GROMACS .gro file of C-alpha atoms in nm:
model
  455
    1MET     CA    1  21.888   2.301   7.164
    2ASP     CA    2  21.647   2.510   6.954
    3LEU     CA    3  21.281   2.531   7.053
    4PHE     CA    4  21.143   2.397   6.716
    5ASP     CA    5  21.422   2.122   6.699
    6ARG     CA    6  21.266   2.001   7.028
    7THR     CA    7  20.914   2.013   6.866
    8GLU     CA    8  21.039   1.783   6.606
    9GLN     CA    9  21.193   1.545   6.869
   10VAL     CA   10  20.824   1.488   7.018
   11ARG     CA   11  20.729   1.340   6.692
   12THR     CA   12  20.748   0.970   6.628
   13GLY     CA   13  20.888   0.827   6.308
   14ALA     CA   14  20.854   0.536   6.066
   15GLY     CA   15  21.040   0.230   6.198
   16GLU     CA   16  21.064   0.348   6.547
   17LYS     CA   17  20.997   0.082   6.819
   18ALA     CA   18  20.740   0.155   7.074
   19VAL     CA   19  20.627   0.006   7.411
   20LEU     CA   20  20.250   0.053   7.453
   21VAL     CA   21  20.097   0.137   7.795
   22HIS     CA   22  19.729   0.099   7.864
   23LEU     CA   23  19.565   0.148   8.198
   24ASP     CA   24  19.218  -0.011   8.248
   25LEU     CA   25  19.026   0.256   8.438
   26PRO     CA   26  18.668   0.282   8.541
   27ASP     CA   27  18.433   0.433   8.276
   28ALA     CA   28  18.387   0.754   8.491
   29LEU     CA   29  18.759   0.834   8.446
   30GLY     CA   30  18.754   0.816   8.070
   31ARG     CA   31  18.829   0.456   7.978
   32GLU     CA   32  18.999   0.428   7.636
   33ASP     CA   33  18.952   0.148   7.384
   34LEU     CA   34  19.263  -0.064   7.354
   35ASP     CA   35  19.189  -0.182   7.005
   36GLU     CA   36  19.159   0.164   6.873
   37PHE     CA   37  19.492   0.246   7.044
   38HIS     CA   38  19.658  -0.016   6.851
   39HIS     CA   39  19.501   0.121   6.529
   40LEU     CA   40  19.626   0.476   6.617
   41VAL     CA   41  19.979   0.337   6.676
   42THR     CA   42  19.999   0.161   6.347
   43SER     CA   43  19.858   0.450   6.167
   44SER     CA   44  20.142   0.663   6.307
   45GLY     CA   45  20.398   0.428   6.132
   46VAL     CA   46  20.553   0.314   6.472
   47GLU     CA   47  20.628  -0.057   6.534
   48PRO     CA   48  20.470  -0.174   6.855
   49VAL     CA   49  20.717  -0.430   7.019
   50THR     CA   50  20.523  -0.517   7.341
   51GLU     CA   51  20.258  -0.370   7.560
   52LEU     CA   52  20.202  -0.311   7.933
   53VAL     CA   53  19.839  -0.346   8.051
   54SER     CA   54  19.740  -0.263   8.405
   55LYS     CA   55  19.440  -0.196   8.609
   56ARG     CA   56  19.381   0.079   8.872
   57ASP     CA   57  19.086   0.247   9.033
   58ARG     CA   58  19.258   0.594   8.969
   59PRO     CA   59  19.582   0.712   8.798
   60ASP     CA   60  19.883   0.771   9.017
   61PRO     CA   61  19.929   1.149   9.052
   62ALA     CA   62  20.309   1.137   8.991
   63LEU     CA   63  20.367   0.851   8.746
   64PHE     CA   64  20.003   0.762   8.628
   65ILE     CA   65  20.071   0.370   8.645
   66GLY     CA   66  20.250   0.350   8.981
   67SER     CA   67  20.618   0.299   9.076
   68GLY     CA   68  20.606  -0.073   9.053
   69LYS     CA   69  20.477  -0.075   8.697
   70VAL     CA   70  20.718   0.190   8.603
   71GLU     CA   71  21.004  -0.033   8.695
   72GLU     CA   72  20.857  -0.303   8.491
   73LEU     CA   73  20.813  -0.043   8.208
   74ALA     CA   74  21.176   0.054   8.223
   75GLU     CA   75  21.284  -0.303   8.195
   76LEU     CA   76  21.067  -0.353   7.887
   77VAL     CA   77  21.216  -0.055   7.721
   78ARG     CA   78  21.571  -0.181   7.798
   79SER     CA   79  21.510  -0.529   7.670
   80HIS     CA   80  21.323  -0.435   7.355
   81GLU     CA   81  21.556  -0.134   7.284
   82ALA     CA   82  21.250   0.083   7.247
   83ASP     CA   83  21.265   0.439   7.115
   84VAL     CA   84  20.944   0.572   7.259
   85VAL     CA   85  20.672   0.482   7.514
   86LEU     CA   86  20.320   0.562   7.401
   87PHE     CA   87  20.033   0.591   7.654
   88ASN     CA   88  19.676   0.538   7.573
   89HIS     CA   89  19.583   0.829   7.796
   90ALA     CA   90  19.628   1.199   7.853
   91LEU     CA   91  19.922   1.253   8.079
   92SER     CA   92  20.001   1.578   8.272
   93PRO     CA   93  20.328   1.755   8.203
   94GLY     CA   94  20.465   1.639   8.535
   95GLN     CA   95  20.363   1.275   8.484
   96GLU     CA   96  20.529   1.279   8.129
   97ARG     CA   97  20.850   1.435   8.273
   98ASN     CA   98  20.866   1.183   8.563
   99LEU     CA   99  20.812   0.889   8.335
  100GLU     CA  100  21.088   1.002   8.101
  101ARG     CA  101  21.342   1.021   8.367
  102ALA     CA  102  21.244   0.679   8.492
  103VAL     CA  103  21.247   0.490   8.158
  104LYS     CA  104  21.520   0.689   7.990
  105CYS     CA  105  21.328   0.745   7.665
  106ARG     CA  106  21.069   0.969   7.513
  107VAL     CA  107  20.716   0.935   7.648
  108LEU     CA  108  20.406   1.046   7.440
  109ASP     CA  109  20.053   1.027   7.558
  110ARG     CA  110  19.739   0.992   7.353
  111THR     CA  111  19.728   1.357   7.259
  112GLY     CA  112  20.092   1.367   7.138
  113LEU     CA  113  20.023   1.055   6.933
  114ILE     CA  114  19.717   1.200   6.763
  115LEU     CA  115  19.906   1.526   6.699
  116ASP     CA  116  20.182   1.338   6.525
  117ILE     CA  117  19.942   1.143   6.301
  118PHE     CA  118  19.781   1.481   6.213
  119ALA     CA  119  20.114   1.627   6.127
  120GLN     CA  120  20.191   1.329   5.892
  121ARG     CA  121  19.855   1.347   5.729
  122ALA     CA  122  19.835   1.742   5.664
  123ARG     CA  123  19.896   1.803   5.308
  124THR     CA  124  19.766   2.155   5.251
  125HIS     CA  125  19.928   2.473   5.374
  126GLU     CA  126  19.628   2.544   5.593
  127GLY     CA  127  19.622   2.191   5.734
  128ARG     CA  128  20.000   2.223   5.833
  129LEU     CA  129  19.935   2.559   6.006
  130GLN     CA  130  19.646   2.413   6.206
  131VAL     CA  131  19.858   2.114   6.317
  132GLU     CA  132  20.149   2.334   6.403
  133LEU     CA  133  19.928   2.551   6.611
  134ALA     CA  134  19.794   2.253   6.794
  135GLN     CA  135  20.147   2.116   6.848
  136LEU     CA  136  20.281   2.446   6.996
  137GLN     CA  137  19.980   2.488   7.222
  138HIS     CA  138  20.040   2.134   7.347
  139LEU     CA  139  20.424   2.200   7.377
  140SER     CA  140  20.374   2.526   7.573
  141THR     CA  141  20.254   2.323   7.875
  142ARG     CA  142  20.561   2.091   7.847
  143LEU     CA  143  20.835   2.341   7.779
  144VAL     CA  144  21.044   2.280   8.083
  145ARG     CA  145  21.117   1.924   8.000
  146GLY     CA  146  21.353   2.026   7.717
  147TRP     CA  147  21.567   2.211   7.981
  148THR     CA  148  21.597   1.944   8.258
  149HIS     CA  149  21.981   1.981   8.222
  150LEU     CA  150  21.949   2.323   8.384
  151GLU     CA  151  21.745   2.228   8.685
  152ARG     CA  152  22.039   2.120   8.888
  153GLN     CA  153  22.188   2.479   8.838
  154LYS     CA  154  21.905   2.645   9.007
  155GLY     CA  155  22.065   2.615   9.352
  156GLY     CA  156  22.405   2.720   9.239
  157ILE     CA  157  22.534   3.066   9.312
  158GLY     CA  158  22.506   3.292   9.004
  159LEU     CA  159  22.343   3.021   8.798
  160ARG     CA  160  21.983   3.083   8.858
  161GLY     CA  161  21.956   3.343   8.573
  162PRO     CA  162  22.053   3.140   8.262
  163GLY     CA  163  21.804   2.866   8.317
  164GLU     CA  164  21.517   3.103   8.379
  165THR     CA  165  21.621   3.325   8.084
  166GLN     CA  166  21.623   3.041   7.843
  167LEU     CA  167  21.276   2.931   7.946
  168GLU     CA  168  21.143   3.274   7.909
  169THR     CA  169  21.308   3.301   7.562
  170ASP     CA  170  21.137   2.999   7.458
  171ARG     CA  171  20.790   3.105   7.593
  172ARG     CA  172  20.835   3.423   7.397
  173LEU     CA  173  20.919   3.240   7.080
  174LEU     CA  174  20.621   3.020   7.133
  175ARG     CA  175  20.384   3.311   7.196
  176ASP     CA  176  20.523   3.488   6.883
  177ARG     CA  177  20.481   3.183   6.666
  178ILE     CA  178  20.135   3.103   6.786
  179ARG     CA  179  20.022   3.460   6.732
  180SER     CA  180  20.169   3.443   6.377
  181ILE     CA  181  19.989   3.115   6.292
  182GLN     CA  182  19.657   3.252   6.430
  183ALA     CA  183  19.688   3.558   6.220
  184ARG     CA  184  19.733   3.356   5.906
  185LEU     CA  185  19.445   3.118   5.999
  186ASP     CA  186  19.225   3.419   6.044
  187LYS     CA  187  19.306   3.518   5.690
  188VAL     CA  188  19.200   3.158   5.584
  189ARG     CA  189  18.872   3.201   5.768
  190LYS     CA  190  18.799   3.518   5.584
  191GLN     CA  191  18.871   3.351   5.251
  192ARG     CA  192  18.635   3.077   5.353
  193ALA     CA  193  18.373   3.333   5.461
  194GLN     CA  194  18.388   3.489   5.104
  195GLY     CA  195  18.338   3.150   4.931
  196ARG     CA  196  18.042   3.079   5.166
  197ARG     CA  197  17.893   3.427   5.085
  198ALA     CA  198  17.918   3.328   4.714
  199ARG     CA  199  17.748   2.985   4.776
  200ASP     CA  200  17.474   3.169   4.978
  201ARG     CA  201  17.402   3.412   4.694
  202SER     CA  202  17.359   3.116   4.460
  203GLU     CA  203  17.155   2.933   4.736
  204THR     CA  204  17.367   2.616   4.671
  205PRO     CA  205  17.316   2.375   4.957
  206LEU     CA  206  17.630   2.257   5.145
  207ILE     CA  207  17.620   1.894   5.246
  208SER     CA  208  17.893   1.801   5.482
  209LEU     CA  209  18.020   1.450   5.563
  210VAL     CA  210  18.094   1.394   5.938
  211GLY     CA  211  18.170   1.087   6.121
  212TYR     CA  212  18.409   0.873   6.334
  213THR     CA  213  18.754   0.843   6.173
  214ASN     CA  214  18.772   0.541   5.938
  215ALA     CA  215  18.398   0.511   5.896
  216GLY     CA  216  18.423   0.538   5.520
  217LYS     CA  217  18.355   0.913   5.455
  218SER     CA  218  18.628   0.952   5.191
  219THR     CA  219  18.509   0.632   5.010
  220LEU     CA  220  18.153   0.762   5.000
  221PHE     CA  221  18.278   1.108   4.899
  222ASN     CA  222  18.465   0.960   4.615
  223ALA     CA  223  18.176   0.742   4.499
  224LEU     CA  224  17.938   1.041   4.505
  225THR     CA  225  18.154   1.287   4.329
  226THR     CA  226  18.390   1.059   4.123
  227GLY     CA  227  18.657   1.242   4.333
  228ASP     CA  228  19.012   1.118   4.415
  229VAL     CA  229  19.024   1.188   4.790
  230TYR     CA  230  19.299   0.965   4.965
  231VAL     CA  231  19.137   0.647   5.096
  232ALA     CA  232  19.310   0.403   5.338
  233ASP     CA  233  19.231   0.170   5.620
  234GLN     CA  234  19.391   0.411   5.868
  235LEU     CA  235  19.276   0.649   6.137
  236PHE     CA  236  19.272   1.007   6.009
  237ALA     CA  237  19.350   0.910   5.649
  238THR     CA  238  19.177   1.233   5.550
  239LEU     CA  239  19.271   1.558   5.720
  240ASP     CA  240  19.243   1.840   5.483
  241PRO     CA  241  18.889   1.939   5.380
  242THR     CA  242  18.777   1.879   5.010
  243LEU     CA  243  18.478   2.030   4.850
  244ARG     CA  244  18.325   1.914   4.522
  245LYS     CA  245  18.021   2.036   4.334
  246VAL     CA  246  17.766   1.746   4.272
  247ARG     CA  247  17.420   1.707   4.126
  248VAL     CA  248  17.170   1.536   4.353
  249PRO     CA  249  16.871   1.404   4.188
  250GLY     CA  250  16.571   1.601   4.312
  251VAL     CA  251  16.797   1.873   4.452
  252GLY     CA  252  17.000   1.993   4.175
  253PRO     CA  253  17.367   2.133   4.218
  254ALA     CA  254  17.508   2.104   4.572
  255ILE     CA  255  17.840   2.135   4.746
  256LEU     CA  256  17.972   1.814   4.915
  257ALA     CA  257  18.239   1.857   5.185
  258ASP     CA  258  18.454   1.589   5.316
  259THR     CA  259  18.610   1.669   5.661
  260VAL     CA  260  18.838   1.535   5.920
  261GLY     CA  261  18.714   1.231   6.121
  262PHE     CA  262  18.651   1.253   6.480
  263ILE     CA  263  18.748   1.030   6.771
  264ARG     CA  264  18.665   0.974   7.122
  265HIS     CA  265  18.827   1.234   7.354
  266LEU     CA  266  18.951   1.430   7.069
  267PRO     CA  267  19.199   1.672   7.219
  268HIS     CA  268  19.031   2.021   7.272
  269ARG     CA  269  19.325   2.188   7.128
  270LEU     CA  270  19.278   2.010   6.801
  271VAL     CA  271  18.917   2.100   6.784
  272GLN     CA  272  19.008   2.488   6.842
  273ALA     CA  273  19.300   2.462   6.583
  274PHE     CA  274  19.075   2.311   6.326
  275ARG     CA  275  18.789   2.545   6.381
  276ALA     CA  276  18.843   2.709   6.035
  277THR     CA  277  18.820   2.377   5.869
  278LEU     CA  278  18.515   2.260   6.086
  279GLU     CA  279  18.328   2.592   5.986
  280GLU     CA  280  18.227   2.390   5.678
  281THR     CA  281  18.025   2.162   5.906
  282VAL     CA  282  17.872   2.446   6.119
  283ASN     CA  283  17.744   2.624   5.813
  284ALA     CA  284  17.613   2.315   5.631
  285SER     CA  285  17.256   2.278   5.497
  286LEU     CA  286  17.263   1.909   5.588
  287LEU     CA  287  17.516   1.678   5.772
  288LEU     CA  288  17.560   1.321   5.660
  289HIS     CA  289  17.678   1.142   5.972
  290VAL     CA  290  17.861   0.844   5.838
  291THR     CA  291  17.903   0.544   6.077
  292ASP     CA  292  18.078   0.213   6.032
  293SER     CA  293  17.772  -0.013   6.090
  294SER     CA  294  18.001  -0.316   6.129
  295ALA     CA  295  18.199  -0.170   6.419
  296GLU     CA  296  18.155  -0.321   6.766
  297GLU     CA  297  18.172   0.033   6.917
  298ARG     CA  298  17.920   0.179   6.672
  299ASP     CA  299  17.698   0.338   6.924
  300ALA     CA  300  17.992   0.486   7.122
  301ASN     CA  301  18.137   0.617   6.808
  302VAL     CA  302  17.802   0.801   6.725
  303ASP     CA  303  17.809   0.957   7.066
  304ALA     CA  304  18.162   1.063   7.035
  305VAL     CA  305  18.090   1.246   6.694
  306ASN     CA  306  17.769   1.411   6.864
  307GLU     CA  307  17.992   1.548   7.146
  308VAL     CA  308  18.236   1.717   6.892
  309LEU     CA  309  17.949   1.841   6.685
  310GLU     CA  310  17.809   2.008   7.015
  311GLU     CA  311  18.148   2.150   7.099
  312ILE     CA  312  18.187   2.324   6.760
  313GLY     CA  313  17.826   2.443   6.771
  314ALA     CA  314  17.702   2.211   6.482
  315ASN     CA  315  17.448   2.018   6.693
  316GLN     CA  316  17.159   2.229   6.550
  317VAL     CA  317  17.232   2.149   6.188
  318PRO     CA  318  16.987   1.898   6.041
  319VAL     CA  319  17.142   1.538   6.033
  320LEU     CA  320  17.086   1.239   5.816
  321HIS     CA  321  17.259   0.931   5.957
  322VAL     CA  322  17.433   0.719   5.688
  323TYR     CA  323  17.519   0.363   5.822
  324ASN     CA  324  17.795   0.246   5.584
  325LYS     CA  325  17.946  -0.093   5.517
  326VAL     CA  326  17.632  -0.294   5.508
  327ASP     CA  327  17.818  -0.528   5.276
  328ARG     CA  328  17.996  -0.656   5.583
  329LEU     CA  329  17.662  -0.738   5.743
  330ASP     CA  330  17.382  -0.976   5.636
  331GLN     CA  331  17.142  -0.689   5.593
  332PRO     CA  332  17.003  -0.508   5.279
  333PRO     CA  333  17.014  -0.134   5.208
  334ARG     CA  334  16.711   0.039   5.363
  335VAL     CA  335  16.577   0.364   5.499
  336GLU     CA  336  16.458   0.423   5.852
  337ARG     CA  337  16.227   0.728   5.932
  338ASP     CA  338  16.176   0.923   6.254
  339GLU     CA  339  15.850   0.997   6.439
  340HIS     CA  340  15.766   1.279   6.185
  341GLY     CA  341  15.813   1.040   5.883
  342LEU     CA  342  16.140   1.213   5.756
  343PRO     CA  343  16.428   0.986   5.660
  344TRP     CA  344  16.656   0.948   5.963
  345ARG     CA  345  16.892   0.666   5.883
  346VAL     CA  346  17.011   0.522   5.550
  347TRP     CA  347  17.188   0.185   5.547
  348LEU     CA  348  17.417   0.156   5.240
  349SER     CA  349  17.768   0.035   5.115
  350ALA     CA  350  18.007   0.310   4.986
  351THR     CA  351  18.221   0.027   4.828
  352THR     CA  352  17.957  -0.150   4.621
  353GLY     CA  353  17.720   0.139   4.573
  354GLU     CA  354  17.423  -0.049   4.711
  355GLY     CA  355  17.160   0.192   4.861
  356PHE     CA  356  17.283   0.508   4.679
  357ASP     CA  357  16.949   0.562   4.520
  358LEU     CA  358  16.802   0.558   4.872
  359LEU     CA  359  17.055   0.807   4.993
  360TYR     CA  360  16.976   1.048   4.709
  361ALA     CA  361  16.606   1.025   4.775
  362ALA     CA  362  16.656   1.078   5.151
  363ILE     CA  363  16.873   1.388   5.079
  364ALA     CA  364  16.605   1.530   4.845
  365GLU     CA  365  16.345   1.468   5.097
  366ARG     CA  366  16.526   1.627   5.386
  367LEU     CA  367  16.606   1.933   5.166
  368ALA     CA  368  16.259   1.956   5.024
  369ASP     CA  369  16.162   2.263   5.212
  370ARG     CA  370  16.434   2.461   5.038
  371TRP     CA  371  16.280   2.381   4.685
  372VAL     CA  372  15.971   2.447   4.483
  373ASP     CA  373  15.857   2.160   4.273
  374ARG     CA  374  15.523   2.226   4.099
  375TRP     CA  375  15.323   2.358   3.800
  376LEU     CA  376  15.300   2.727   3.730
  377ARG     CA  377  15.078   2.939   3.500
  378LEU     CA  378  15.255   3.237   3.361
  379PRO     CA  379  15.065   3.513   3.184
  380PRO     CA  380  15.179   3.616   2.824
  381SER     CA  381  15.367   3.922   2.977
  382ALA     CA  382  15.585   3.711   3.196
  383GLY     CA  383  15.837   3.612   2.919
  384LYS     CA  384  16.125   3.739   3.119
  385LEU     CA  385  16.014   3.549   3.432
  386ARG     CA  386  15.996   3.234   3.197
  387ALA     CA  387  16.358   3.284   3.088
  388ARG     CA  388  16.477   3.357   3.435
  389LEU     CA  389  16.318   3.028   3.563
  390HIS     CA  390  16.515   2.833   3.300
  391GLU     CA  391  16.836   2.998   3.425
  392ALA     CA  392  16.768   2.951   3.797
  393GLY     CA  393  16.640   2.596   3.814
  394GLU     CA  394  16.519   2.289   3.617
  395VAL     CA  395  16.205   2.328   3.394
  396LEU     CA  396  16.074   1.967   3.379
  397ASP     CA  397  15.780   2.039   3.144
  398GLU     CA  398  15.647   2.327   2.949
  399ARG     CA  399  15.317   2.385   2.768
  400ALA     CA  400  15.162   2.671   2.586
  401THR     CA  401  14.810   2.773   2.686
  402THR     CA  402  14.530   2.896   2.470
  403ASP     CA  403  14.556   3.255   2.595
  404GLY     CA  404  14.915   3.289   2.487
  405GLY     CA  405  15.047   3.221   2.831
  406MET     CA  406  15.267   2.928   2.962
  407LEU     CA  407  15.233   2.626   3.186
  408LEU     CA  408  15.561   2.528   3.347
  409ARG     CA  409  15.666   2.248   3.580
  410VAL     CA  410  15.958   2.382   3.777
  411HIS     CA  411  16.218   2.254   4.033
  412VAL     CA  412  16.380   2.572   4.154
  413ASN     CA  413  16.530   2.689   4.495
  414ARG     CA  414  16.263   2.862   4.702
  415VAL     CA  415  16.463   3.180   4.774
  416HIS     CA  416  16.546   3.210   4.408
  417PHE     CA  417  16.170   3.156   4.320
  418GLU     CA  418  16.047   3.408   4.563
  419ARG     CA  419  16.296   3.669   4.454
  420LEU     CA  420  16.203   3.618   4.079
  421LEU     CA  421  15.830   3.656   4.155
  422ARG     CA  422  15.895   3.973   4.337
  423GLU     CA  423  16.093   4.109   4.047
  424ALA     CA  424  15.807   4.013   3.813
  425ASP     CA  425  15.549   4.177   4.047
  426LEU     CA  426  15.363   3.847   4.102
  427ASP     CA  427  15.303   3.629   4.408
  428GLU     CA  428  15.285   3.259   4.431
  429GLU     CA  429  14.898   3.236   4.460
  430GLN     CA  430  14.868   3.413   4.124
  431VAL     CA  431  15.086   3.165   3.924
  432LYS     CA  432  15.040   2.830   4.107
  433VAL     CA  433  14.814   2.563   3.941
  434PRO     CA  434  14.657   2.325   4.184
  435ASP     CA  435  14.571   2.071   3.911
  436PRO     CA  436  14.836   2.013   3.649
  437SER     CA  437  14.592   1.857   3.391
  438VAL     CA  438  14.455   2.200   3.286
  439ALA     CA  439  14.192   2.203   3.017
  440ASP     CA  440  14.302   2.501   2.819
  441ALA     CA  441  14.670   2.373   2.777
  442GLU     CA  442  14.759   2.286   2.420
  443THR     CA  443  14.996   2.021   2.293
  444PRO     CA  444  15.325   2.022   2.478
  445SER     CA  445  15.567   2.252   2.309
  446TYR     CA  446  15.867   2.183   2.524
  447ASN     CA  447  15.934   1.879   2.728
  448PRO     CA  448  16.301   1.819   2.813
  449GLU     CA  449  16.419   1.532   3.008
  450ARG     CA  450  16.635   1.763   3.231
  451SER     CA  451  16.724   2.120   3.158
  452HIS     CA  452  17.056   2.254   3.283
  453ARG     CA  453  17.052   2.478   3.598
  454ALA     CA  454  17.287   2.774   3.608
  455GLY     CA  455  17.220   2.876   3.964
   0.00000   0.00000   0.00000
């Protein structure tokens, strides 16, 4: 049996029958949500035929659910002719192997199920590489179970070598494949870094959507960008990152990124494998943390996302909370502010568009320190600076002065603005106008509704 054939055997498939197993554990041991487990199973395309729910103070070291429940589970598998048993928990390799022997069918834990869903959702080359890396890293701890037919040979004279040699061969194949994928992902990271450097030079802000899976991130992304990201009422409907250029009122051009959804107890290997994708979150100017406001586990979902953000090093990025799906609640769109008076939470509906004006205003306010929005007085000799300001930002109003100079109302990125002033050998104190109603201004000669920004 080839190594990568066994990798495919781990995967579930559409139409397979599954017995679900859930153990009600104390919170301190990592209790999982049963409703979310059902949603995970249906998202994977598997047909759940029955479930076994039990309660224990702690998992059984060998079988996780105990010998009595294992007998009951084996009977359920036989009576329902199930193809796979799915556990709503993380199993050790030994527990998984012991359970497969007892129930005579494949056993997948929560991590394996999530990996399978990721494998189904990955559409880009990069996404498939990241999923395969996580799968192989997961498989490496469970390699021996594919060779249980050799275990009885270990005690036979002259039969020790073949089993051990095959396992070593598999481990070498795994190591070689993992190194190959990591090298290709390193190349992807370098390509992403080049794209980020280009955005940094243009000072275009990156706004990244993050949140619990199925919170409505892709629906919001499509509404803000008129994009076509896949949307479905499924967990992990979006896996591959998507970036679009948008124009935010009061901000100008920005890059909006839609990223993979998070989940409670997201496997560490998945976080590591998707680090190249999640770098868009770490390097964002602002995170829009999208939350399903109608979910019963709303607060727990927010905590789960915050844990992952901390794990990837994005917990220092400014965050604006977006509470989505207010159309399911009897509440109007609104903005809540923090103790400093800054927008902290926006309530809206991505489906109906209610509250989008509040969101745009909140984003502009949170990014306000990155922009200069004021009147300037330019001397007659600063014609080149005037032209560069038109190129770099938005000139909202322009008037000629009596001395041949210009009054401009500009909205421009602060880094661009300071660079242009240095090139013109001017400083901000020389050009700023405290009072826009200047007496020596003539009749406005230029007053566009909105000029195009090319920065």
